[in-house]
Amino acid sequence: MEPIHITDVSPRDGLQNQQIHLDTAAKLQLIRLLAAAGVRSVEATSFVSPKTVPQMADAAELVPQLRTALPALRTSVLVPNLKGLERAHAAGAQEIAVVLSATETMNRKNINMGLDQAIDVSVQTLAAAHALGLRTRAYVAVAFDCPFEGETPLDRVVALARCMHEAGAGEIVIADTIGSGSPGQVKERIGALADALPVAQLAVHLHDTRGMGVANAWAALEAGVRRFDASVGGIGGCPFAPGAAGNLATEDLVLMAERSGFATGISQDGLLGAIDFAEARLQRPLGGRAIQWLRRQRDKAREAHVDAPQQAAA
Amino acid sequence: MEPIHITDVSPRDGLQNQQIHLDTAAKLQLIRLLAAAGVRSVEATSFVSPKTVPQMADAAELVPQLRTALPALRTSVLVPNLKGLERAHAAGAQEIAVVLSATETMNRKNINMGLDQAIDVSVQTLAAAHALGLRTRAYVAVAFDCPFEGETPLDRVVALARCMHEAGAGEIVIADTIGSGSPGQVKERIGALADALPVAQLAVHLHDTRGMGVANAWAALEAGVRRFDASVGGIGGCPFAPGAAGNLATEDLVLMAERSGFATGISQDGLLGAIDFAEARLQRPLGGRAIQWLRRQRDKAREAHVDAPQQAAA
């Protein structure tokens, strides 16, 4: 089975929009559970303004604790600019991600800059990160539709992705930020991007607003993409993008990929444990499109496990 | 935009498993709403034993009422054997469907026959239907996995589909009866079937048990299939197949297909009206994976419609 690489973004993209605040110990525990489930890569936090995203205010505490607790886990952190990069580096981060939205309005609403300035900031931040020896990811956000401008021109998405590639980003993450994309659009857009860039460096970041997240992931697999963002339990949404629902659920992606002949190295039982934990802490139901079926399978397996020794004893 | 053809099977596959009984007038109203939404083909009922499937006991009343009320609607009815065909023909049915399960055990549990006998019954029923001048569909059920036997051998599925084609079935409907298939499996199985049979005569019938229904529909589109069964609101499940959840929701399929460049001729607003009606009558929440987003869009459009004249008047 061909491997695919999944970055679980629930600690960052998932938690940033939750009403209930998780403390550092709870975040650490969520990430421990993900790592125990076989997740090898997480986006752990972001070094943004604590006023804007209070859930991420403990970034400088979380990163060193993670490095000690889970040294083998690949951990990236989001940084909005050079100042964020400095804070991330000081905390010991080894991989950073920059976010470049593909439209003028989205940049203005999100970071109060125009597109050209946002490109400059991303390029500078990537260069500084590379000078510090850090690994890098670059998001191209609203790569399908912008909540303010409508459909994002494909040639601009390709140009921005190429720009991030030329700036040395190790991974270019094409993000359907509001979850408006369809598999037909993924085929077209990722196809064009794969023609312009090395497909091994492309990742997709999907939201499941319209119930097409899994279909879009399959379309990306068919276009050659092997790197995916997903969020356990589908935790997510973006505070700056009206209409964005939860991220594509890690467990849905794992189920689809494994059943379609790809290896993820991730255990569904482990993911269900992480979902149970997050549900209890966030005090709301979580889970993607397959959650009921997955839990039923777990219940059946537990019943069989309980039955078996009894039968052996009888 | 290339057209695709959708048969809404909610009146048959959807309703047969519901606890609340719909009377003939309610079924007629559901089908009227579907036709008003632009659905051009429904599976209306089945001529099976009323003892086994009480919801379908009014088949002989529903069919002539439908022909009078909606003469342009393409309406098929399920028949299990020659006796069912006789009853369907007497009621004025113009298109019938036979169901051939692809495993020994599923046939025994479903119709109390072995596979060889089930093949004979299907071939005879198709021949008799053709002699009466009726159009025909033939389901190949449990074409991915059987709840009793596990994975169904692909070569057997191809052989049975070919057998139904040779028996003259106008449409061969490949059914993932328990909703266990993945897009990788759809690609493999429908690819093999499309090599063995004219793809224009192939349809797929998907269930959404594991959240992969839309992805599977996309994989079928990519394999060349243009004919789909779906059920408005995802109403469904099979009383004889443990673990089967609702059918792929018509509104999810329409959303994905239209956003991917295919024309369905079906209005989402119309489908939402049918879902509202079915929810009220069946007294339970319905809707596929995109239902919340679709309803939010409808609400927004209504608000905009209310706002507009007020602004004009101000």
XYZ file of C-alpha atoms in Angstrom:
628
model
C 0.000 0.000 0.000
C 1.320 3.408 -0.945
C 1.780 5.701 2.066
C 0.135 9.093 2.419
C 1.166 11.744 4.914
C -1.439 13.375 7.167
C -0.841 16.477 9.258
C -3.456 16.755 11.977
C -4.256 20.442 12.334
C -6.825 20.100 15.124
C -4.590 21.674 17.798
C -4.302 24.847 15.687
C -6.982 25.172 12.998
C -9.380 23.096 15.062
C -9.037 24.760 18.436
C -8.588 28.386 17.367
C -12.297 28.791 16.775
C -13.687 26.961 19.820
C -15.646 28.787 22.481
C -14.245 26.703 25.301
C -10.600 27.384 26.058
C -8.288 24.385 26.414
C -5.326 24.811 28.752
C -1.812 23.775 27.777
C -2.031 20.436 29.573
C -5.214 19.535 27.685
C -3.642 20.486 24.345
C -0.616 18.390 25.191
C -2.872 15.463 26.049
C -4.818 15.810 22.779
C -1.553 15.768 20.841
C -0.270 12.798 22.887
C -3.415 10.883 21.940
C -2.940 11.788 18.271
C 0.683 10.644 18.370
C -0.347 7.436 20.123
C -2.882 6.861 17.324
C -0.014 6.943 14.825
C -0.248 10.572 13.668
C 3.321 11.599 12.804
C 2.753 15.275 12.086
C 0.647 17.965 13.741
C 0.155 21.677 13.398
C 0.409 22.419 17.085
C -0.329 26.104 17.555
C 0.160 29.556 16.096
C 2.274 32.503 17.167
C -0.358 35.123 16.440
C -1.642 37.935 18.605
C -3.258 36.506 21.766
C -5.846 39.274 21.489
C -6.957 38.042 18.078
C -6.806 34.311 18.844
C -6.872 33.814 22.622
C -6.856 30.011 22.256
C -3.256 30.208 20.994
C -1.905 32.484 23.747
C 0.103 29.620 25.275
C 2.076 28.853 22.103
C 5.429 29.643 23.745
C 4.652 27.227 26.605
C 3.221 24.427 24.463
C 6.084 24.112 21.967
C 8.904 23.260 24.417
C 6.628 20.885 26.357
C 5.811 19.087 23.104
C 9.470 18.791 22.155
C 10.205 17.155 25.496
C 7.134 14.943 25.630
C 7.015 13.868 21.985
C 10.439 14.386 20.418
C 9.697 12.142 17.409
C 6.516 14.008 16.442
C 6.831 16.417 13.539
C 5.361 19.668 14.823
C 4.758 22.796 12.799
C 3.493 26.125 14.096
C 1.782 28.906 12.218
C 3.515 32.299 12.159
C 1.958 35.384 10.598
C 5.166 37.399 10.153
C 8.780 37.891 11.258
C 7.751 38.746 14.805
C 5.794 35.519 15.073
C 8.750 33.650 13.602
C 11.056 35.110 16.271
C 8.705 34.005 19.039
C 8.340 30.535 17.478
C 12.094 30.137 17.129
C 12.698 31.317 20.674
C 10.226 28.645 21.856
C 12.177 25.977 20.011
C 9.906 25.428 16.988
C 11.567 23.444 14.202
C 8.964 23.896 11.476
C 6.815 26.922 10.711
C 3.909 27.634 8.377
C 3.021 30.924 6.713
C -0.448 31.750 5.374
C -0.882 33.630 2.125
C -4.492 34.272 1.161
C -5.024 34.401 -2.577
C -7.303 37.449 -2.651
C -6.925 41.103 -1.780
C -9.991 41.244 0.480
C -9.220 38.092 2.429
C -5.749 39.424 3.263
C -7.202 42.766 4.333
C -9.810 41.108 6.579
C -7.415 38.500 7.959
C -4.149 40.414 8.448
C -4.959 43.968 7.421
C -2.615 43.954 4.441
C -3.082 43.894 0.679
C -2.092 40.897 -1.420
C 1.257 42.317 -2.583
C 2.300 43.159 0.953
C 1.134 39.725 2.144
C 3.296 38.069 -0.505
C 6.296 40.111 0.683
C 5.713 39.164 4.308
C 5.399 35.465 3.438
C 8.548 35.496 1.299
C 10.525 37.337 3.982
C 9.275 35.047 6.740
C 10.167 31.937 4.736
C 13.659 33.333 3.990
C 14.251 34.137 7.655
C 12.996 30.705 8.703
C 15.336 28.992 6.256
C 18.228 31.142 7.558
C 17.386 29.775 11.027
C 17.450 26.210 9.678
C 13.713 25.637 10.097
C 11.485 23.521 7.872
C 8.640 25.440 6.235
C 5.121 25.088 4.939
C 3.250 27.788 3.018
C -0.530 27.865 2.841
C -2.226 29.317 -0.184
C -5.573 30.094 1.466
C -8.963 30.678 -0.248
C -7.481 28.781 -3.205
C -10.950 27.864 -4.481
C -13.362 30.592 -3.424
C -13.030 33.677 -1.257
C -15.957 34.515 1.039
C -15.631 38.146 -0.048
C -14.582 37.959 -3.712
C -16.147 34.729 -4.988
C -14.213 32.306 -7.175
C -10.450 32.792 -6.931
C -8.797 32.963 -10.370
C -6.904 29.710 -10.925
C -3.958 31.395 -12.630
C -3.426 33.508 -9.521
C -3.476 30.432 -7.281
C -0.877 28.777 -9.508
C 1.262 31.950 -9.544
C 1.131 32.285 -5.747
C 1.930 28.599 -5.203
C 4.863 28.930 -7.576
C 6.004 32.028 -5.716
C 5.937 30.133 -2.410
C 7.850 27.287 -4.060
C 10.475 29.710 -5.350
C 10.697 31.180 -1.855
C 11.767 27.718 -0.731
C 8.681 26.494 1.116
C 9.123 22.775 1.741
C 5.418 22.103 1.410
C 2.807 24.186 -0.434
C -0.591 23.696 1.176
C -3.518 24.443 -1.124
C -6.398 25.366 1.152
C -10.116 25.245 0.421
C -10.608 27.559 3.379
C -14.404 27.804 3.241
C -15.030 24.274 1.969
C -16.703 25.334 -1.254
C -14.696 23.184 -3.642
C -16.027 20.188 -5.531
C -14.104 17.141 -6.730
C -14.339 18.486 -10.275
C -12.701 21.716 -9.153
C -10.044 19.856 -7.157
C -9.237 17.824 -10.254
C -8.889 20.988 -12.341
C -7.011 23.099 -9.784
C -4.694 20.471 -8.346
C -4.075 19.216 -11.872
C -2.911 22.696 -12.927
C -0.785 23.049 -9.780
C 0.780 19.615 -10.271
C 1.750 20.688 -13.784
C 3.441 23.830 -12.428
C 5.103 22.449 -9.274
C 6.562 19.194 -7.948
C 3.438 17.328 -6.811
C 5.377 15.688 -3.955
C 5.581 19.122 -2.322
C 1.862 19.851 -2.683
C -0.556 19.257 0.172
C -4.282 19.972 0.366
C -6.155 21.446 3.298
C -9.880 20.793 3.007
C -12.960 21.883 4.905
C -16.135 19.840 4.832
C -18.760 22.604 4.754
C -20.772 21.112 1.902
C -20.214 17.408 2.553
C -17.652 17.108 -0.240
C -14.498 16.896 1.883
C -13.896 13.175 1.411
C -14.727 13.360 -2.300
C -12.289 16.267 -2.645
C -9.586 14.288 -0.865
C -10.111 11.424 -3.293
C -9.906 13.819 -6.248
C -6.618 15.158 -4.819
C -5.271 11.610 -4.416
C -6.197 10.926 -8.032
C -4.334 14.101 -9.046
C -1.211 12.728 -7.369
C -1.309 14.536 -4.004
C -0.046 12.425 -1.095
C 0.027 15.061 1.663
C -3.117 16.127 3.501
C -4.152 18.339 6.363
C -7.065 17.015 8.401
C -8.477 17.584 11.866
C -9.445 14.788 14.225
C -13.200 14.766 14.827
C -13.555 17.464 12.165
C -12.835 20.117 14.820
C -12.482 23.428 13.086
C -13.748 26.408 11.268
C -12.062 29.739 10.647
C -12.963 32.834 12.684
C -12.096 35.109 9.753
C -13.870 33.223 6.971
C -17.660 33.422 7.199
C -19.327 30.154 6.239
C -16.336 27.926 6.938
C -17.339 24.738 8.725
C -15.114 22.116 10.271
C -12.028 20.697 8.658
C -12.062 17.425 6.829
C -12.067 14.889 9.677
C -8.866 12.875 10.061
C -10.856 9.708 10.713
C -12.873 10.168 7.491
C -9.696 10.674 5.475
C -8.019 7.653 7.086
C -11.066 5.456 6.440
C -11.340 6.498 2.797
C -7.609 6.271 2.109
C -7.084 2.893 3.790
C -10.150 1.402 2.061
C -8.833 2.779 -1.237
C -5.439 1.117 -0.922
C -3.295 3.756 0.791
C -1.421 3.363 4.079
C -1.763 6.085 6.706
C -0.151 4.370 9.703
C -2.999 5.744 11.825
C -5.294 3.676 14.047
C -9.016 4.479 14.029
C -9.332 3.299 17.620
C -6.637 5.766 18.589
C -8.406 8.592 16.759
C -11.689 7.697 18.475
C -9.920 8.019 21.817
C -8.705 11.498 20.851
C -12.240 12.441 19.769
C -13.717 11.213 23.059
C -11.175 13.343 24.925
C -11.804 16.446 22.796
C -15.592 16.048 23.111
C -15.357 15.920 26.871
C -13.107 18.973 27.037
C -14.878 21.080 24.397
C -18.296 19.952 25.655
C -19.786 19.433 22.241
C -20.306 16.508 19.869
C -17.471 16.024 17.409
C -16.741 13.636 14.602
C -16.780 13.553 10.836
C -19.123 11.822 8.423
C -18.224 8.279 9.432
C -18.238 8.791 13.188
C -21.396 6.786 13.911
C -20.202 3.864 11.844
C -16.722 3.962 13.379
C -18.097 3.997 16.921
C -20.443 1.121 16.103
C -17.463 -0.885 14.874
C -15.578 -0.118 18.082
C -18.561 -1.166 20.193
C -18.880 -4.409 18.257
C -15.174 -5.152 18.651
C -15.415 -4.498 22.407
C -18.458 -6.750 22.735
C -16.666 -9.496 20.825
C -13.660 -9.050 23.097
C -15.840 -9.299 26.196
C -17.737 -12.307 24.792
C -14.677 -14.262 23.753
C -13.169 -15.025 27.191
C -16.611 -15.806 28.597
C -17.172 -18.338 25.865
C -13.717 -19.778 26.425
C -14.491 -20.108 30.139
C -17.852 -21.763 29.587
C -22.452 20.961 -18.982
C -22.776 17.242 -19.593
C -26.064 15.832 -18.286
C -26.316 13.028 -15.757
C -29.437 11.035 -15.032
C -30.677 10.585 -11.481
C -33.361 8.125 -10.396
C -34.740 9.089 -7.013
C -35.410 5.854 -5.158
C -36.761 7.410 -1.958
C -40.366 6.278 -2.565
C -39.185 2.651 -2.704
C -35.734 2.071 -1.181
C -36.212 5.026 1.125
C -39.668 4.329 2.492
C -39.576 0.521 2.699
C -37.579 0.648 5.915
C -39.386 3.471 7.741
C -41.286 2.829 10.936
C -44.001 5.337 10.130
C -46.306 4.242 7.330
C -47.037 6.762 4.573
C -50.412 6.454 2.890
C -50.784 6.534 -0.885
C -51.689 10.219 -0.967
C -48.525 11.130 0.948
C -46.368 9.028 -1.374
C -47.999 10.693 -4.363
C -47.311 14.089 -2.843
C -43.638 13.213 -2.187
C -43.253 12.124 -5.810
C -45.070 15.256 -7.037
C -42.569 17.376 -5.105
C -39.674 15.437 -6.588
C -41.042 15.880 -10.103
C -41.595 19.590 -9.441
C -37.928 19.806 -8.356
C -36.909 18.516 -11.779
C -36.453 14.826 -10.992
C -37.348 12.961 -14.174
C -37.138 9.404 -12.918
C -38.235 7.699 -9.703
C -38.397 4.193 -8.380
C -41.940 4.466 -7.078
C -42.731 1.253 -5.226
C -42.251 -2.486 -5.244
C -44.618 -5.359 -5.929
C -43.356 -7.570 -3.131
C -45.293 -9.376 -0.431
C -47.178 -6.862 1.738
C -46.363 -9.091 4.698
C -42.630 -8.659 4.142
C -42.703 -4.963 3.269
C -45.960 -3.437 4.539
C -44.946 0.051 3.341
C -45.336 -1.133 -0.261
C -48.756 -2.760 0.164
C -50.445 -0.010 -1.878
C -48.300 -0.520 -4.984
C -51.279 -1.419 -7.173
C -53.065 1.795 -6.128
C -50.056 4.098 -6.391
C -48.960 3.199 -9.915
C -52.169 4.172 -11.798
C -52.504 7.360 -9.721
C -48.943 8.297 -10.650
C -49.555 7.655 -14.341
C -52.552 9.980 -14.247
C -50.971 12.672 -12.072
C -47.455 12.700 -13.557
C -47.591 11.163 -17.038
C -44.194 12.583 -18.057
C -42.347 11.129 -15.061
C -40.336 8.001 -15.725
C -41.460 5.549 -13.052
C -39.997 2.142 -12.372
C -41.220 -0.403 -9.870
C -39.349 -3.247 -8.260
C -40.628 -6.764 -8.889
C -39.159 -9.853 -7.210
C -40.453 -12.428 -9.681
C -43.041 -13.262 -12.382
C -45.921 -12.890 -9.951
C -44.765 -9.406 -8.993
C -44.353 -8.594 -12.680
C -47.933 -9.652 -13.366
C -49.231 -7.425 -10.600
C -47.056 -4.507 -11.772
C -48.232 -4.899 -15.366
C -51.856 -5.140 -14.288
C -51.408 -1.861 -12.401
C -50.083 -0.186 -15.545
C -46.345 -0.103 -14.750
C -44.184 0.691 -17.762
C -40.751 -0.023 -16.307
C -39.712 -2.697 -13.829
C -36.565 -3.502 -11.870
C -35.323 -6.908 -10.781
C -32.849 -7.427 -7.924
C -30.116 -10.029 -8.184
C -27.871 -10.239 -5.133
C -24.331 -11.299 -5.944
C -23.880 -13.792 -3.101
C -25.485 -17.061 -2.125
C -26.254 -16.016 1.463
C -27.740 -12.627 0.598
C -30.167 -14.281 -1.834
C -31.132 -16.854 0.765
C -31.763 -14.211 3.432
C -33.512 -11.802 1.057
C -35.633 -14.053 -1.161
C -35.033 -17.567 0.204
C -33.342 -18.805 -2.977
C -29.781 -19.705 -3.893
C -27.763 -17.637 -6.363
C -28.371 -19.908 -9.385
C -32.103 -19.903 -8.816
C -32.059 -16.119 -8.280
C -30.296 -15.678 -11.628
C -32.965 -17.835 -13.332
C -35.789 -15.828 -11.757
C -34.228 -12.521 -12.809
C -33.613 -13.708 -16.393
C -37.161 -15.066 -16.677
C -38.687 -11.922 -15.212
C -36.708 -9.698 -17.587
C -37.740 -11.835 -20.563
C -41.392 -11.701 -19.576
C -41.192 -7.935 -19.035
C -39.674 -7.440 -22.462
C -42.430 -9.610 -23.985
C -44.927 -7.208 -22.386
C -43.090 -4.243 -23.904
C -41.799 -2.907 -20.568
C -38.515 -1.120 -19.947
C -36.246 -2.873 -17.481
C -33.540 -2.268 -14.890
C -31.546 -5.005 -13.171
C -29.841 -4.454 -9.829
C -26.702 -6.339 -8.994
C -26.921 -6.014 -5.206
C -24.094 -6.429 -2.652
C -21.732 -5.733 -5.548
C -18.984 -4.586 -3.151
C -19.420 -6.447 0.126
C -22.048 -8.814 1.463
C -23.038 -8.423 5.127
C -22.870 -12.211 5.455
C -19.997 -13.240 3.158
C -17.620 -10.271 3.202
C -16.051 -8.935 0.014
C -17.907 -10.016 -3.111
C -15.559 -11.418 -5.773
C -15.259 -8.848 -8.558
C -15.268 -11.438 -11.330
C -18.639 -12.667 -10.106
C -20.058 -9.136 -10.102
C -18.853 -8.665 -13.677
C -20.274 -12.051 -14.725
C -23.679 -11.297 -13.162
C -23.816 -7.810 -14.687
C -22.967 -9.301 -18.071
C -25.665 -11.933 -17.561
C -28.249 -9.202 -16.843
C -27.051 -7.313 -19.934
C -27.428 -10.436 -22.068
C -30.903 -10.909 -20.604
C -31.734 -7.529 -22.139
C -31.869 -5.298 -19.051
C -31.927 -1.703 -20.252
C -29.971 -0.477 -17.261
C -27.637 -2.497 -15.011
C -27.575 -0.961 -11.533
C -24.445 -1.777 -9.527
C -25.444 -1.496 -5.879
C -23.230 -0.911 -2.858
C -26.090 -2.187 -0.736
C -24.417 -1.771 2.671
C -22.396 1.326 1.803
C -19.014 -0.265 2.432
C -17.324 0.739 -0.806
C -14.539 3.298 -1.121
C -13.719 5.492 -4.107
C -10.685 3.265 -4.791
C -12.971 0.237 -4.953
C -15.508 2.068 -7.129
C -12.709 2.967 -9.526
C -11.569 -0.647 -9.701
C -15.022 -2.264 -9.876
C -16.785 0.186 -12.148
C -13.655 0.287 -14.315
C -13.841 -3.497 -14.759
C -17.589 -3.345 -15.433
C -17.178 -0.510 -17.946
C -14.636 -2.672 -19.794
C -17.103 -5.567 -19.940
C -20.356 -3.700 -20.683
C -21.557 -0.527 -22.412
C -20.947 2.110 -19.726
C -23.991 4.091 -20.895
C -26.167 1.277 -19.552
C -24.439 1.154 -16.166
C -25.870 2.935 -13.134
C -24.627 2.986 -9.550
C -26.745 2.749 -6.420
C -24.820 3.960 -3.375
C -25.425 4.010 0.349
C -23.677 6.499 2.595
C -23.033 4.342 5.666
C -19.391 5.333 6.033
C -19.509 8.897 4.737
C -18.045 7.937 1.369
C -21.206 8.157 -0.747
C -20.338 11.432 -2.477
C -16.719 10.375 -3.015
C -17.947 7.108 -4.500
C -20.302 8.972 -6.821
C -17.382 11.106 -8.015
C -15.279 7.983 -8.600
C -18.153 6.526 -10.641
C -18.426 9.748 -12.677
C -14.692 9.554 -13.351
C -15.146 5.942 -14.492
C -17.684 7.141 -17.052
C -20.970 6.383 -15.269
C -23.713 8.945 -15.932
C -26.679 7.203 -14.281
C -27.210 7.272 -10.530
C -29.732 6.169 -7.966
C -30.106 8.497 -4.997
C -32.717 9.185 -2.339
C -33.908 12.651 -1.403
C -32.886 13.498 2.156
C -30.862 10.289 2.275
C -34.003 8.400 3.299
C -33.210 4.727 3.273
C -31.611 1.629 4.592
C -32.342 -1.968 3.772
C -34.349 -4.167 6.154
C -32.508 -7.281 4.962
C -28.951 -5.941 5.016
C -27.591 -5.395 8.544
C -25.475 -2.258 8.771
C -26.935 -0.495 5.750
C -27.552 3.181 6.415
C -29.378 5.681 4.275
C -28.956 6.003 0.561
C -26.713 8.593 -0.989
C -28.791 11.769 -0.672
C -30.083 13.199 -3.936
C -29.253 16.731 -2.800
C -25.636 15.764 -2.038
C -25.260 14.166 -5.450
C -26.834 17.156 -7.211
C -24.586 19.592 -5.332
C -21.416 17.663 -6.108
C -22.314 17.008 -9.740
C -23.421 20.568 -10.540
C -20.330 22.051 -8.835
C -18.186 19.599 -10.815
C -19.568 20.637 -14.187
C -22.467 18.234 -14.756
C -26.105 19.168 -15.361
C -28.805 17.391 -13.361
C -31.826 19.539 -14.209
C -32.787 19.360 -10.527
C -33.453 22.332 -8.243
C -32.037 22.245 -4.701
C -34.897 24.403 -3.472
C -37.318 21.865 -4.836
C -35.475 19.018 -3.133
C -35.480 20.917 0.169
C -39.243 21.220 -0.125
C -39.525 17.460 -0.598
C -37.263 16.896 2.417
C -39.379 19.228 4.586
C -42.476 17.280 3.564
C -40.879 13.878 4.226
C -39.507 15.019 7.608
C -42.954 16.143 8.697
C -44.590 12.915 7.596
C -41.885 10.510 8.811
C -41.382 12.538 12.008
C -37.617 12.349 11.977
C -34.765 14.550 10.760
C -33.656 13.803 7.231
C -31.020 15.154 4.916
C -27.622 14.185 3.581
C -24.192 15.582 4.329
C -24.817 19.048 2.898
C -28.248 19.587 4.414
C -27.222 22.272 6.928
C -25.342 24.253 4.312
C -28.171 23.945 1.784
C -30.763 25.124 4.295
C -28.550 28.042 5.300
C -28.323 29.063 1.648
C -32.100 28.890 1.326
C -32.568 30.998 4.445
C -30.107 33.589 3.158
C -31.850 33.750 -0.211
C -35.208 34.219 1.524
C -33.835 36.980 3.740
C -32.357 38.713 0.706
C -35.718 38.422 -1.026
C -37.508 39.926 1.971
C -34.908 42.669 2.353
C -34.858 43.742 -1.262
C -38.384 45.229 -1.580
C -38.039 46.942 1.805
C -34.889 48.653 0.655
C -36.521 49.593 -2.609
C -39.446 51.084 -0.693
C -37.207 53.023 1.694
